[in-house]
mmCIF file of C-alpha atoms in Angstrom:
data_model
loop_
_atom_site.group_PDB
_atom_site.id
_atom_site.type_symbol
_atom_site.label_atom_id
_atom_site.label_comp_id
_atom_site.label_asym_id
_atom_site.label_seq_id
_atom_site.Cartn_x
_atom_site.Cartn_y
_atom_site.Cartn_z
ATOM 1 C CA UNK Q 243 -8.224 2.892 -4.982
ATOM 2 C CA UNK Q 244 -8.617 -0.719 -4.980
ATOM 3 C CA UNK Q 245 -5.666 -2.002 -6.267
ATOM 4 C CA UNK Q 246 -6.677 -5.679 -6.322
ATOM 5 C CA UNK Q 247 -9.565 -7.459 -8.349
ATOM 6 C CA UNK Q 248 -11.125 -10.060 -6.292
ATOM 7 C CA UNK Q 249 -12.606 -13.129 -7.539
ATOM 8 C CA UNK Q 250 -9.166 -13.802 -10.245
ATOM 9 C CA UNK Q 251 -8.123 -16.380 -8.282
ATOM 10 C CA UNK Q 252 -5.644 -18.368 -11.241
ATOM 11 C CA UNK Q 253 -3.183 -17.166 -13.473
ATOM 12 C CA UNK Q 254 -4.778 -18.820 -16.296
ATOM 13 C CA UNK Q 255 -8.320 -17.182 -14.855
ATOM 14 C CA UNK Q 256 -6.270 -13.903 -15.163
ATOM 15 C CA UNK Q 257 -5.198 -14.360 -18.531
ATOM 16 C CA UNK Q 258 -8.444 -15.398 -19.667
ATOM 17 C CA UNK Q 259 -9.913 -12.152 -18.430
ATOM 18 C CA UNK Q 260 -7.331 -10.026 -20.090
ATOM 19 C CA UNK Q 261 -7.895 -11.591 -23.321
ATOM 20 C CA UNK Q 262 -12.141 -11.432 -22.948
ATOM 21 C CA UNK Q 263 -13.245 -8.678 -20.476
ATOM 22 C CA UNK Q 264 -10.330 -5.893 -19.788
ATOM 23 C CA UNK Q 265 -12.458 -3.454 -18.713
ATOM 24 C CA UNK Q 266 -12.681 -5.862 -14.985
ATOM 25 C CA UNK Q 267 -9.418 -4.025 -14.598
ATOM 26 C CA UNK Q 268 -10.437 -0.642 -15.012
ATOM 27 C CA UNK Q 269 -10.381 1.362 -11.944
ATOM 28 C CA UNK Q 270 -13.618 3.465 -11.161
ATOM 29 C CA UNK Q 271 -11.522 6.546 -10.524
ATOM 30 C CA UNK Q 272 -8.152 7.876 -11.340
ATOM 31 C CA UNK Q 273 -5.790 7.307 -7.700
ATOM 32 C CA UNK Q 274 -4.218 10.658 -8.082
ATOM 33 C CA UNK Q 275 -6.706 12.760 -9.141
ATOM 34 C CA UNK Q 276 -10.225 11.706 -9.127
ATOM 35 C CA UNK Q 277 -11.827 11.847 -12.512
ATOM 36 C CA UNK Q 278 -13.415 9.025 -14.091
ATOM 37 C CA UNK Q 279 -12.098 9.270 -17.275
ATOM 38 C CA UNK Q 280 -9.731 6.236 -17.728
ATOM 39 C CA UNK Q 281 -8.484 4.891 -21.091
ATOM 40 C CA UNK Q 282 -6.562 1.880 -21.915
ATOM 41 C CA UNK Q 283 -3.544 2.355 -22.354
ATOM 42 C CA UNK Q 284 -1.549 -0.653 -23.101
ATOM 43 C CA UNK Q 285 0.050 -3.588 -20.448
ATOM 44 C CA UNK Q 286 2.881 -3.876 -18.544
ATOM 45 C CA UNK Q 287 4.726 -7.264 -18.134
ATOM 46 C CA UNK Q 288 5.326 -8.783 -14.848
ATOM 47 C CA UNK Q 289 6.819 -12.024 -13.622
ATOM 48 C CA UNK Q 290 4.197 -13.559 -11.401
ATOM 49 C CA UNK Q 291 4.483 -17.204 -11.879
ATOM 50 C CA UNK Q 292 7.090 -18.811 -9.504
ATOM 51 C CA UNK Q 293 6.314 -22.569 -10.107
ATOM 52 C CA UNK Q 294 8.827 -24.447 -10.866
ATOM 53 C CA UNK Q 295 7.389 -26.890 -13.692
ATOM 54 C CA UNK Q 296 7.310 -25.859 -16.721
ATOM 55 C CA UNK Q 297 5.775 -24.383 -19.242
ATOM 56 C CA UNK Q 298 5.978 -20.964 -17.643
ATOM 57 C CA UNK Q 299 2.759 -18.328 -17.504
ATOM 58 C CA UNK Q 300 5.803 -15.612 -17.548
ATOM 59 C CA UNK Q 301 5.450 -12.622 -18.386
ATOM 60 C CA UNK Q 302 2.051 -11.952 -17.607
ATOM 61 C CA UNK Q 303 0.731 -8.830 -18.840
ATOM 62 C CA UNK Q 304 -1.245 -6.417 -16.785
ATOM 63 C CA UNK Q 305 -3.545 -4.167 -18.151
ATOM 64 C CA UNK Q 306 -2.663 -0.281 -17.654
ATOM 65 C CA UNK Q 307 -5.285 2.675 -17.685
ATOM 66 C CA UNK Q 308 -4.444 5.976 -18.389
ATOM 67 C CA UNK Q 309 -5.983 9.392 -17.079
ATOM 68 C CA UNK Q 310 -7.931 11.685 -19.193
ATOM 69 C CA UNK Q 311 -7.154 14.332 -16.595
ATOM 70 C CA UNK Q 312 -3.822 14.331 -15.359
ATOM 71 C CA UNK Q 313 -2.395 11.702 -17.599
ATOM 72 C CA UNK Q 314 -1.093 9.688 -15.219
ATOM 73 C CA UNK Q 315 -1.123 5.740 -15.643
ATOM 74 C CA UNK Q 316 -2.755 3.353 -13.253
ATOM 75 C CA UNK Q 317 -3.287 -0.562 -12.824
ATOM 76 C CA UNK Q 318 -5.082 -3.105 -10.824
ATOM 77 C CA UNK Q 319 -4.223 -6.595 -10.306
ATOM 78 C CA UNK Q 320 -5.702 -10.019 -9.601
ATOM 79 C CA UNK Q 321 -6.683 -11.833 -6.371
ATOM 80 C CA UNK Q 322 -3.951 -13.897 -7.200
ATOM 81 C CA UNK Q 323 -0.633 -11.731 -7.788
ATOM 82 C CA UNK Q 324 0.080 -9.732 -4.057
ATOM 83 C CA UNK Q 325 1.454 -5.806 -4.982
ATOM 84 C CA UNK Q 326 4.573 -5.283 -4.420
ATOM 85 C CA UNK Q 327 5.670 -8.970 -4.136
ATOM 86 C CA UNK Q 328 7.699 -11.289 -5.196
ATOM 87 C CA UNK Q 329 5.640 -14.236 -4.384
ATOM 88 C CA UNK Q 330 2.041 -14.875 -4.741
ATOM 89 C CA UNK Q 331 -0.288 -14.909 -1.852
ATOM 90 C CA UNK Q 332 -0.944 -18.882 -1.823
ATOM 91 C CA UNK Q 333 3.034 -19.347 -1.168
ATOM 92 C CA UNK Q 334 3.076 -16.372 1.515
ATOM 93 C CA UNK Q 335 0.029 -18.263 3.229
ATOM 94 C CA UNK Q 336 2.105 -21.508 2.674
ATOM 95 C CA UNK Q 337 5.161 -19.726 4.413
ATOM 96 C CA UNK Q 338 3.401 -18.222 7.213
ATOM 97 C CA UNK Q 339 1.612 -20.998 8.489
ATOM 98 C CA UNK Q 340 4.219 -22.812 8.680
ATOM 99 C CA UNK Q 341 5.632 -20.297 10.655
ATOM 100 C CA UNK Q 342 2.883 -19.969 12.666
ATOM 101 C CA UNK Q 343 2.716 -23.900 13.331
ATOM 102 C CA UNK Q 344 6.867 -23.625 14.168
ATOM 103 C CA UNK Q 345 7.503 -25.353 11.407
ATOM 104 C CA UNK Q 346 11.041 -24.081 9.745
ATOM 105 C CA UNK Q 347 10.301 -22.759 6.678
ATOM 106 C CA UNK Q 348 12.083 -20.845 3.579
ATOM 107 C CA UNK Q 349 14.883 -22.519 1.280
ATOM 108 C CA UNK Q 350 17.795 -20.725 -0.711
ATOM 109 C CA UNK Q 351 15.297 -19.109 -2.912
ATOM 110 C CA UNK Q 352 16.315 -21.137 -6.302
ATOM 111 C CA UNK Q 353 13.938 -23.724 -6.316
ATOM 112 C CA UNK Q 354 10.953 -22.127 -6.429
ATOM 113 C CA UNK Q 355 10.791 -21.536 -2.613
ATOM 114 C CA UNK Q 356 11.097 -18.316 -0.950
ATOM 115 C CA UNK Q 357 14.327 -17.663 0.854
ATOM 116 C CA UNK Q 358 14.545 -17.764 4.478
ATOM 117 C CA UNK Q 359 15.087 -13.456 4.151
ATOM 118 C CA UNK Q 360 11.549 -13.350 2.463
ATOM 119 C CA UNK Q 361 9.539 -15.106 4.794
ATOM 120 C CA UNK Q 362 11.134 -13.826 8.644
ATOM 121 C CA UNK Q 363 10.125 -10.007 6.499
ATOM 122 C CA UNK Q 364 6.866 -11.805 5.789
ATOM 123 C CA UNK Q 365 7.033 -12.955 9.291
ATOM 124 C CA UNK Q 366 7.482 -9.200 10.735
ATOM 125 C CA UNK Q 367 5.229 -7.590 8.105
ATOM 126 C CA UNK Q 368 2.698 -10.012 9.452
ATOM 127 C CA UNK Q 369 3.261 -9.254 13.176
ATOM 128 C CA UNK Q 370 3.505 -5.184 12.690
ATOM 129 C CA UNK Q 371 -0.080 -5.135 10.510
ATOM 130 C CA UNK Q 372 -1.621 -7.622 12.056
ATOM 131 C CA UNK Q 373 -3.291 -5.862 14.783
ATOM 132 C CA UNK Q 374 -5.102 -3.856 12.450
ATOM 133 C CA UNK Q 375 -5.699 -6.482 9.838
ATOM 134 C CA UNK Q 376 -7.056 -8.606 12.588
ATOM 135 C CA UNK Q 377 -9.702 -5.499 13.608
ATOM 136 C CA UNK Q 378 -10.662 -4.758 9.960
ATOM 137 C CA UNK Q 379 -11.463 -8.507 9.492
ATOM 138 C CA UNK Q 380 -13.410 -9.293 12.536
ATOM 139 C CA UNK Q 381 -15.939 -6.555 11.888
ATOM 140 C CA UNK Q 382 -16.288 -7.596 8.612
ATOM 141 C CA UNK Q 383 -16.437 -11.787 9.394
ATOM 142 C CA UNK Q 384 -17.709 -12.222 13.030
ATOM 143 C CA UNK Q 385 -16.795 -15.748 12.835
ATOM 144 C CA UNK Q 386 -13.037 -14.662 13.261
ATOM 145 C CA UNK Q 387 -13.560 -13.064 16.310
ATOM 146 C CA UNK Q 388 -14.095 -16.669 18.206
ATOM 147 C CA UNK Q 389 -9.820 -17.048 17.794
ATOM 148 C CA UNK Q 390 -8.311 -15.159 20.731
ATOM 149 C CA UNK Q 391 -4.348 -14.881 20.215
ATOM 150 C CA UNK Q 392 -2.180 -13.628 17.070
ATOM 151 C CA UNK Q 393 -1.719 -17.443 16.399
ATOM 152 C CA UNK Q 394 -5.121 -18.625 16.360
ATOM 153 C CA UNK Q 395 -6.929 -16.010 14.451
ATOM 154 C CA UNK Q 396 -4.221 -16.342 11.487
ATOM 155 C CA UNK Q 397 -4.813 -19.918 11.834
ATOM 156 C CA UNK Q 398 -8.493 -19.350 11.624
ATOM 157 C CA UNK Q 399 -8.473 -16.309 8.192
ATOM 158 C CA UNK Q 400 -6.043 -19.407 6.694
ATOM 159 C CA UNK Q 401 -8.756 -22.167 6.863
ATOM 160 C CA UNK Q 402 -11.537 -19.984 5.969
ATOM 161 C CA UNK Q 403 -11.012 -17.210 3.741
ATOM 162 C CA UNK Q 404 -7.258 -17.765 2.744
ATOM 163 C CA UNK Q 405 -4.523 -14.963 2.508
ATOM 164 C CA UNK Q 406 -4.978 -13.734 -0.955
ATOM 165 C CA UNK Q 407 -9.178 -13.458 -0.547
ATOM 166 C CA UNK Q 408 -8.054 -11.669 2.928
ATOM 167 C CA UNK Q 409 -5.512 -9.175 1.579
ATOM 168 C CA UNK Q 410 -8.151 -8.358 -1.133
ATOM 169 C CA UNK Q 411 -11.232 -7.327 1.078
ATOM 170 C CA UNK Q 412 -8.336 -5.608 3.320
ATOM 171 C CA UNK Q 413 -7.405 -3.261 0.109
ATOM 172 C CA UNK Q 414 -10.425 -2.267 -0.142
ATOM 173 C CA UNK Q 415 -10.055 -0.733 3.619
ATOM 174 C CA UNK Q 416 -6.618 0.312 3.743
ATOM 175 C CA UNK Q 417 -3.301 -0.513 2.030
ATOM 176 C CA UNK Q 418 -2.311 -4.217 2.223
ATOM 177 C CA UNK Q 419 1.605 -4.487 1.210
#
């Protein structure tokens, strides 16, 4: 199952689609067992803005589905919030460019910045899936095959497709986080 919605790029966007058109969020399938009978079934919270100005966005609800068949609940999230993360895509990419240019990067975590623990585990998470990411994208966007190292292909998916478009065409392949 795709578990990101591409094309909800903004928190705001997100909200807005919540509020209008729900049913974006609804899975085709049930993940566990198959059948396409999905209901509503309420939101979960989630913290997913990390700026530091204020006002906040937090907490912003995501929408939950639940199976006719085996009951189970499900959910699907925007372009813009990464699964299983602390930190949105856009500050990953931030993060692991930097990295990539050899740039220090990573703070003590309190001002809005990821710590220095979240981005060397970005750093190996990056390096251990990267291989495969790197295959998945270059057959689908020929234009990234032109980069020939680790360096210069990340490089390359940052300028023109950005990490959080990237991770969600890769869901739809395999899982991302």
């Amino acid at each position: 199952m795709q578990r990101i919605v591409a094309g909800i790029t903004t928190l705001e966007q997100h909200l807005e689609t919540v509020k209008g058109k729900r049913e974006v969020y609804r899975p085709p399938s049930c993940p566990h067992c198959g059948i396409k009978l999905l209901c509503q079934h309420g939101y979960y919270y989630r913290k997913a803005d990390r700026r530091v100005q204020r006002p906040s966005l937090n907490p912003v609800p995501i929408c939950r589905y639940r199976c006719g068949g085996c009951r189970r609940t499900c959910s699907r999230l925007p372009e813009c919030i990464a699964p299983r993360r602390w930190y949105d895509w856009s500050v990953q990419q931030n993060s692991l460019s930097a990295r990539l240019d050899g740039l220090p990067v990573g703070g003590g975590g309190d001002d809005g910045q990821p710590a220095v623990r979240s981005t060397a585990r970005w750093w190996a998470w990056l390096q251990a899936r990267g291989p495969i990411f790197a295959f998945s994208l270059r057959c689908r966007f020929r234009e990234l095959g032109r980069a020939s190292d680790f360096t210069g292909f990340w490089r390359q998916v940052f300028a023109t497709l950005g990490l959080p478009r990237a991770m969600a065409w890769l869901d739809r392949e395999m899982s991302v986080p």
